[in-house]
XYZ file of C-alpha atoms in Angstrom:
535
model
C -4.014 -0.528 51.811
C -1.464 0.509 49.204
C 1.229 -1.571 50.876
C -0.997 -4.661 50.650
C -1.573 -4.573 46.902
C 2.005 -3.488 46.207
C 3.138 -6.520 48.196
C 0.740 -8.714 46.192
C 2.099 -7.323 42.920
C 5.633 -8.048 44.044
C 4.815 -11.559 45.229
C 2.799 -12.549 42.165
C 4.708 -10.431 39.656
C 5.045 -13.203 37.082
C 1.299 -13.860 37.113
C 0.594 -10.151 36.642
C 3.090 -9.912 33.800
C 1.631 -13.032 32.191
C -1.898 -11.582 32.330
C -0.702 -8.225 31.017
C 1.290 -9.755 28.150
C -1.469 -12.165 27.135
C -4.181 -9.501 27.153
C -2.039 -7.077 25.152
C -1.160 -9.806 22.668
C -4.855 -10.641 22.331
C -5.618 -7.013 21.450
C -3.043 -7.117 18.643
C -4.414 -10.420 17.329
C -8.049 -9.285 17.648
C -8.165 -5.490 17.141
C -11.867 -5.409 18.052
C -10.588 -5.837 21.622
C -8.212 -2.911 21.082
C -9.977 -0.641 23.599
C -8.493 -2.887 26.311
C -5.007 -2.076 25.063
C -5.243 1.350 26.703
C -5.080 -0.358 30.130
C -3.710 -3.853 29.434
C -0.087 -2.886 30.142
C -0.803 -1.302 33.527
C -0.005 -4.482 35.557
C 3.355 -4.959 33.789
C 4.175 -1.280 34.257
C 3.359 -1.503 37.982
C 5.677 -4.491 38.387
C 8.451 -2.665 36.541
C 8.098 0.505 38.637
C 7.942 -1.413 41.914
C 10.907 -3.653 41.194
C 13.004 -0.758 39.876
C 12.447 1.184 43.102
C 13.792 -1.793 45.073
C 17.558 -1.309 44.859
C 18.115 -4.804 46.228
C 16.915 -6.213 42.883
C 19.930 -6.499 40.608
C 19.742 -5.064 37.132
C 20.374 -8.365 35.382
C 17.103 -9.682 36.784
C 15.208 -7.109 34.730
C 16.405 -8.760 31.563
C 14.782 -11.957 32.829
C 11.557 -10.107 33.644
C 11.564 -8.594 30.190
C 12.209 -11.911 28.491
C 9.346 -13.525 30.408
C 6.914 -10.720 29.536
C 7.763 -10.576 25.848
C 7.899 -14.355 25.498
C 4.326 -14.544 26.785
C 3.337 -11.671 24.489
C 4.844 -13.195 21.349
C 3.571 -16.702 22.045
C 0.065 -15.209 21.850
C 1.033 -13.016 18.897
C 2.456 -15.877 16.839
C -0.059 -18.563 17.834
C -1.193 -18.695 14.192
C 1.859 -20.805 13.325
C -0.244 -23.706 14.596
C -2.681 -23.152 11.726
C 0.092 -23.887 9.215
C 0.295 -27.536 10.287
C 0.722 -29.932 8.463
C 2.614 -27.682 5.974
C 0.931 -29.415 3.039
C 2.719 -27.190 0.532
C 6.083 -28.694 1.589
C 5.142 -32.373 1.209
C 6.946 -33.310 4.436
C 5.972 -35.902 7.053
C 3.564 -34.901 9.802
C 6.277 -35.366 12.408
C 8.667 -33.051 10.610
C 5.862 -30.579 9.970
C 5.031 -30.519 13.695
C 8.697 -29.925 14.501
C 9.002 -27.053 12.018
C 5.791 -25.408 13.244
C 6.745 -25.711 16.929
C 10.296 -24.502 16.324
C 9.051 -21.559 14.234
C 6.396 -20.557 16.772
C 8.483 -20.844 19.931
C 11.802 -20.025 18.269
C 10.590 -16.771 16.720
C 8.865 -15.832 19.978
C 12.090 -16.426 21.901
C 14.150 -14.521 19.341
C 11.858 -11.511 19.553
C 11.690 -11.754 23.349
C 15.486 -11.784 23.637
C 15.492 -8.343 22.039
C 12.414 -7.073 23.847
C 13.947 -8.003 27.194
C 16.302 -5.052 26.812
C 13.273 -2.751 27.172
C 12.939 -3.800 30.816
C 16.691 -3.676 31.419
C 17.197 -0.224 29.899
C 14.044 0.985 31.640
C 15.375 -0.120 35.028
C 18.706 1.602 34.366
C 16.916 4.823 33.411
C 14.544 4.641 36.384
C 17.522 4.334 38.726
C 19.575 7.061 37.078
C 20.356 10.259 38.955
C 18.344 12.227 36.386
C 15.125 10.314 37.115
C 15.734 10.384 40.863
C 15.943 14.191 40.700
C 13.024 14.460 38.241
C 10.774 11.457 39.016
C 7.951 12.576 36.723
C 10.157 11.654 33.790
C 9.702 7.967 34.659
C 6.535 7.047 32.692
C 7.593 9.011 29.618
C 11.038 7.447 29.678
C 9.501 3.998 29.499
C 7.298 5.100 26.594
C 10.339 6.354 24.685
C 12.365 3.189 25.337
C 9.583 0.832 24.206
C 8.778 2.951 21.127
C 12.425 2.975 20.097
C 12.556 -0.800 20.554
C 9.592 -1.224 18.184
C 11.509 0.646 15.515
C 14.637 -1.499 15.990
C 12.516 -4.505 15.018
C 12.625 -3.276 11.430
C 16.426 -3.657 11.342
C 18.113 -6.804 10.044
C 16.674 -10.251 9.424
C 16.112 -10.933 13.123
C 13.752 -7.974 13.416
C 10.125 -8.799 12.616
C 7.707 -5.950 13.493
C 4.681 -8.227 13.374
C 3.571 -7.371 16.895
C 3.727 -3.581 17.050
C 1.169 -2.250 19.524
C -0.523 0.098 17.049
C -1.981 -2.937 15.235
C -4.378 -3.359 18.131
C -6.027 -0.051 17.184
C -6.697 -0.774 13.515
C -10.365 -1.607 14.164
C -10.898 1.964 15.434
C -9.934 4.264 12.570
C -9.742 7.572 14.514
C -7.145 5.963 16.792
C -4.647 5.353 13.972
C -4.925 8.657 12.073
C -2.055 10.209 14.031
C 0.180 7.723 12.175
C -0.085 10.119 9.221
C 1.774 12.685 11.335
C 4.516 10.743 13.122
C 4.067 7.125 12.030
C 2.532 4.115 13.719
C 5.208 4.406 16.423
C 3.458 7.540 17.645
C 0.271 5.515 18.186
C 2.371 3.032 20.168
C 3.804 5.892 22.245
C 0.335 7.215 23.093
C -0.852 3.747 24.121
C 2.160 3.357 26.377
C 1.740 6.863 27.763
C -1.780 6.069 28.959
C -0.744 2.750 30.512
C 2.439 3.964 32.211
C 0.864 7.170 33.509
C -2.007 5.198 35.055
C 0.497 2.846 36.693
C 2.602 5.720 37.989
C -0.344 7.609 39.478
C -1.445 4.456 41.337
C 1.949 4.365 43.038
C 2.588 8.072 43.589
C -0.202 10.142 45.088
C 1.479 13.496 44.478
C 1.703 12.844 40.752
C -1.921 11.859 40.329
C -3.139 15.073 38.712
C -0.482 15.396 36.059
C -0.420 11.658 35.323
C -4.211 11.500 35.071
C -4.148 14.469 32.694
C -1.452 12.872 30.514
C -3.171 9.461 30.481
C -6.536 10.906 29.508
C -4.931 13.355 27.081
C -3.042 10.624 25.229
C -6.155 8.507 24.718
C -8.902 11.106 24.270
C -6.616 13.554 22.481
C -5.703 10.875 19.961
C -9.386 10.086 19.445
C -10.242 13.751 18.883
C -7.266 14.346 16.592
C -8.095 11.253 14.551
C -11.708 12.325 14.148
C -10.642 15.766 12.926
C -8.135 14.269 10.469
C -10.753 11.890 9.074
C -13.309 14.649 8.578
C -10.935 17.262 7.169
C -9.212 15.157 4.501
C -10.689 15.100 0.994
C -9.763 13.386 -2.282
C -8.680 15.798 -5.016
C -6.903 13.587 -7.580
C -8.113 11.589 -10.568
C -10.424 8.658 -9.898
C -9.450 5.205 -11.211
C -11.287 1.887 -10.967
C -8.944 -0.838 -9.732
C -9.310 -4.539 -8.999
C -7.291 -7.132 -7.125
C -7.720 -10.725 -8.276
C -7.970 -13.546 -5.743
C -7.478 -16.730 -7.763
C -7.720 -18.955 -4.674
C -4.744 -21.004 -5.875
C -2.767 -22.186 -2.824
C 1.006 -22.278 -2.454
C 0.955 -26.020 -3.002
C -1.279 -25.937 -6.059
C 0.325 -23.084 -7.951
C 3.622 -24.993 -8.216
C 1.782 -28.133 -9.379
C 2.084 -28.546 -13.154
C -1.277 -30.318 -13.263
C -2.880 -27.079 -11.978
C -1.645 -24.862 -14.820
C -4.949 -24.890 -16.713
C -6.953 -24.195 -13.544
C -4.615 -21.331 -12.599
C -4.930 -19.748 -16.027
C -8.714 -20.178 -16.027
C -9.111 -18.543 -12.622
C -7.033 -15.468 -13.424
C -8.445 -15.080 -16.933
C -12.102 -15.326 -15.880
C -11.774 -13.062 -12.848
C -9.778 -10.503 -14.803
C -12.444 -10.457 -17.519
C -15.204 -10.121 -14.909
C -13.440 -7.197 -13.219
C -12.907 -5.444 -16.577
C -16.621 -5.834 -17.375
C -17.238 -3.879 -14.158
C -14.998 -1.101 -15.432
C -11.593 -1.952 -13.951
C -8.741 0.046 -15.540
C -6.004 -1.562 -13.443
C -5.758 -5.242 -12.539
C -3.455 -6.499 -9.785
C -2.569 -10.189 -9.470
C -1.107 -11.658 -6.246
C 2.487 -12.499 -5.354
C 3.900 -15.083 -7.804
C 0.416 -15.655 -9.196
C 2.346 -17.049 -12.138
C 4.826 -19.289 -10.300
C 7.284 -19.279 -13.185
C 10.417 -17.412 -14.177
C 9.257 -14.711 -16.563
C 10.244 -14.437 -20.205
C 8.133 -12.953 -23.017
C 8.199 -16.263 -24.893
C 7.221 -18.478 -21.964
C 3.733 -19.865 -21.487
C 3.149 -17.575 -18.487
C 4.608 -14.567 -20.315
C 2.293 -15.041 -23.294
C -0.691 -15.610 -21.014
C -0.051 -12.369 -19.090
C 0.275 -10.388 -22.335
C -2.945 -11.903 -23.686
C -4.889 -10.995 -20.531
C -3.707 -7.378 -20.794
C -4.308 -6.941 -24.540
C -7.564 -8.867 -24.840
C -9.076 -6.859 -21.980
C -7.371 -3.553 -22.863
C -6.285 -3.135 -19.265
C -3.099 -2.342 -17.343
C -1.953 -5.501 -15.560
C 0.456 -5.900 -12.642
C 1.347 -9.551 -12.089
C 3.551 -11.461 -9.665
C 6.242 -13.673 -11.210
C 9.829 -14.785 -10.675
C 12.528 -12.944 -12.654
C 16.228 -13.486 -13.347
C 19.021 -11.021 -14.062
C 21.309 -13.249 -16.123
C 23.704 -13.758 -13.202
C 21.869 -16.663 -11.558
C 20.006 -14.285 -9.255
C 16.333 -15.139 -8.823
C 13.864 -12.467 -7.686
C 10.281 -12.379 -6.444
C 8.927 -9.641 -8.704
C 6.025 -7.635 -10.092
C 5.809 -7.007 -13.847
C 3.648 -4.323 -15.472
C 1.980 -4.894 -18.864
C 0.210 -2.087 -20.734
C -3.130 -2.536 -22.553
C -1.254 -2.799 -25.869
C 0.890 -5.659 -24.539
C 4.005 -3.554 -23.941
C 5.986 -4.890 -20.978
C 7.428 -2.153 -18.764
C 11.197 -2.081 -18.441
C 10.603 -1.245 -14.784
C 10.458 -4.347 -12.577
C 9.740 -4.291 -8.877
C 11.484 -6.983 -6.826
C 10.620 -7.787 -3.233
C 12.955 -5.863 -0.944
C 12.460 -7.656 2.361
C 12.499 -11.405 1.885
C 11.061 -13.821 4.454
C 13.827 -15.493 6.505
C 13.599 -19.300 6.227
C 10.795 -18.875 3.674
C 12.605 -17.246 0.753
C 16.173 -17.520 1.962
C 18.057 -18.998 4.889
C 20.216 -16.543 6.849
C 23.549 -18.026 7.927
C 22.656 -21.068 5.826
C 25.763 -23.226 6.573
C 25.245 -22.778 10.321
C 21.509 -23.464 10.147
C 22.017 -26.538 7.977
C 24.455 -27.889 10.560
C 22.402 -27.082 13.681
C 18.729 -27.116 12.606
C 18.537 -28.706 9.150
C 14.742 -28.955 9.202
C 14.520 -25.132 9.028
C 15.927 -25.227 5.499
C 12.960 -27.241 4.225
C 10.918 -24.113 3.480
C 13.693 -22.431 1.456
C 15.753 -24.931 -0.498
C 17.263 -22.056 -2.515
C 17.868 -18.407 -1.706
C 16.107 -15.585 -3.549
C 17.812 -12.218 -3.998
C 16.227 -9.054 -2.518
C 15.490 -6.008 -4.655
C 16.809 -2.577 -3.729
C 14.633 -0.105 -5.630
C 11.063 1.251 -5.088
C 10.650 0.897 -8.895
C 7.638 3.119 -9.612
C 5.590 2.002 -12.623
C 4.732 4.872 -14.999
C 1.484 3.609 -16.558
C -1.545 4.947 -18.406
C -3.389 4.656 -15.127
C -0.861 6.657 -13.099
C 2.289 6.270 -11.032
C 2.033 2.950 -9.213
C 4.158 1.884 -6.256
C 4.483 -1.835 -5.546
C 5.247 -3.797 -2.415
C 5.152 -7.570 -2.026
C 3.868 -9.486 1.012
C 6.477 -9.209 3.795
C 7.442 -5.742 2.515
C 4.194 -4.389 3.911
C 5.138 -4.806 7.568
C 8.194 -2.550 7.136
C 7.032 1.067 7.089
C 10.201 2.387 5.456
C 9.545 0.508 2.203
C 6.108 2.023 1.574
C 7.530 5.360 2.681
C 10.265 5.066 0.024
C 7.700 4.223 -2.660
C 5.568 7.249 -1.759
C 8.573 9.556 -1.759
C 9.525 8.170 -5.171
C 6.192 9.410 -6.542
C 3.683 6.571 -6.063
C 0.103 7.812 -6.360
C -1.355 4.411 -5.489
C 0.158 1.498 -3.539
C -0.284 -1.969 -5.072
C 0.353 -4.807 -2.635
C 0.658 -8.349 -3.995
C 0.860 -11.038 -1.347
C 0.669 -14.777 -0.785
C -1.008 -15.567 2.529
C -2.242 -19.013 1.555
C -0.156 -20.756 4.243
C -2.082 -18.747 6.843
C -5.390 -20.306 5.783
C -8.269 -18.577 7.563
C -6.224 -17.951 10.709
C -5.718 -14.640 12.497
C -2.429 -14.132 10.629
C -4.186 -13.273 7.352
C -6.147 -10.486 9.048
C -3.128 -9.286 11.054
C -1.151 -9.008 7.827
C -3.926 -6.925 6.298
C -3.934 -4.712 9.404
C -0.309 -3.859 8.666
C -1.425 -2.642 5.229
C -4.015 -0.391 6.878
C -1.238 1.319 8.832
C 0.845 1.760 5.651
C -2.118 3.415 3.893
C -2.645 5.859 6.767
C 1.044 6.674 7.203
C 1.513 7.568 3.544
C -1.953 8.933 2.776
C -2.489 6.602 -0.169
C -5.176 4.228 -1.359
C -3.893 0.677 -1.276
C -5.106 -2.285 -3.330
C -4.157 -5.679 -1.913
C -4.371 -8.909 -3.928
C -3.745 -12.186 -2.077
C -3.581 -15.670 -3.609
C -6.257 -17.125 -1.326
C -7.173 -13.964 0.607
C -7.513 -11.671 2.407
C -7.803 -9.315 -0.613
C -8.844 -5.727 0.142
C -8.898 -2.155 -1.082
C -8.007 0.290 1.679
C -8.589 4.046 1.883
C -5.957 6.570 3.086
C -7.740 6.497 6.458
C -7.356 2.727 6.794
C -10.976 1.926 5.948
C -11.561 -1.319 4.057
C -13.786 -0.167 1.169
C -13.872 -3.555 -0.589
C -12.872 -7.083 0.372
C -13.214 -10.708 -0.678
C -13.688 -13.571 1.824
C -10.693 -15.785 2.499
C -10.418 -19.081 0.604
C -12.910 -17.996 -2.051
C -12.199 -17.269 -5.708
C -13.085 -13.740 -6.759
C -11.845 -10.179 -6.839
C -12.073 -6.831 -5.065
C -12.985 -3.767 -7.088
C -13.515 -0.115 -6.214
C -12.921 3.436 -7.386
C -9.823 4.974 -5.817
C -8.206 8.384 -6.099
C -4.641 8.836 -7.290
C -3.082 11.078 -4.659
C 0.065 13.187 -4.853
C -0.238 15.013 -1.526
C 2.230 13.997 1.155
C 1.525 13.447 4.832
C 3.740 14.898 7.532
C 5.089 11.405 8.132
C 6.181 11.122 4.501
C 8.055 14.409 4.925
C 9.814 13.733 8.232
C 9.907 9.924 8.330
C 10.735 8.403 11.699
C 11.967 11.611 13.286
C 9.709 10.939 16.284
C 11.413 7.592 16.900
C 14.830 9.211 16.819
C 13.593 11.833 19.263
C 12.552 9.015 21.613
C 15.985 7.461 21.296
C 17.702 10.780 21.955
C 15.434 11.382 24.963
C 16.279 8.260 26.933
C 19.931 8.355 25.812
C 20.118 11.929 27.071
C 18.680 10.886 30.429
C 21.333 8.179 30.754
C 24.133 10.606 29.849
C 22.823 13.219 32.287
C 22.627 10.546 34.965
C 26.283 9.671 34.466
C 27.234 13.356 34.532
C 25.271 13.929 37.769
C 26.855 10.860 39.365
C 30.347 12.165 38.534
C 29.409 15.611 39.809
C 28.041 14.217 43.091
C 31.166 12.137 43.622
C 33.327 15.194 43.037
C 31.319 17.229 45.536
C 31.512 14.400 48.071
C 35.282 14.220 47.650
C 35.588 17.962 48.285
C 33.440 17.787 51.406
C 35.241 14.743 52.797
C 38.943 15.092 51.858
C 41.275 12.405 53.079
């Protein structure tokens, strides 16, 4: 019986990997389906185990298997690029818009898959190492460590985009993501993988069924129990502040249109005044809500100061700034209730490739000129968490793309942020899954750092998120309005804030150690063989 289904898995391996990748990608896109993520990777894991045990399959083929799996996964994950057509904010032809959308969707998927493919290759090498042969029960945990480490590498460099980390699929079930406060969202990924790979391994190896079943159930149910305890045991002890995030519903196209200046000012003025009437002490405007280069004398600069002073409120607003050396930044300015502009300026630290700058611009302009349409000039990234010391409290800022990189929010919290203020522009997403996926990233950041997070988006999705990842206030997408709620300024630090990504580095050391031990054992065996069979 076993031989029959193993043979079927081998024969139809690409279909099984396709189904596994698509279902897992669906869970990340639609977290309400996240319960399926605890078993969705079993078919892919079975294929990997079976093919790795077949020594006639050359290692280079595993890179191809990995590329196929991750390509299918990311095509589902990035399907929302289709919702950006016809790129109205660029004023390009429909044909060019279709080309840019298709190239972005498939090109980014292929780029991510080319890195993810190494997960399968390194996994096969580890599974065939002398260490794993001698200690076969290491196999499922090795794969968990390799995949988890790969997720972390996606935060490195411009080619790394951690949009599809597995833990996002659990954000609809708050107890399942609380362990991120201990070891980061990568730990949630590890537990997901542990359940999937242990189930796959026990299906193939009868003798390992008890221990694998225990580990699979322990990873899932243990995480649920731990998360429930963490949710129930945590309490707010800091000062309460009423905060609001303004959603002006001014799209990327409209906010750069000079004829929309009056409408932009009206929207932000009226919603700010309405939020203050409800008791807001802190107002957050979205990313480049004022799509101008800031100066105190400019129209936008005077308008921002008026909104703060007339309403006697602390205002954080998104603008462009310059440093006098022709460097343009995407920034957040802070204005006190008396109109004083803070000398501290936060500038976006992780810019969007091809959106805010073009990496390797001369090469891209020569090979794929249409990809420069979205970034005709290059912004400069910031390099400082830049905590705002305000009457309200110590405020840490992140902007849009920053929020998918855990290290940036971690740096802000370590620098003393008592509240995280996230300004973003998701208007090009429309009402697609991308807007909600981006917000799910913010939920993970709140849990990891144990901070309330207020999120203001130009056209939505604007939210206020608790330290447990609960959305306590939100405003529908593509509607003008604001989110408002009482939050607690917190100074406590989670274990993750203290140790950072130590768990990821442990995973890397684990599989690297297995590879090194395998080489050592191979050398030792060859030496013993030479002694037993001298020439």
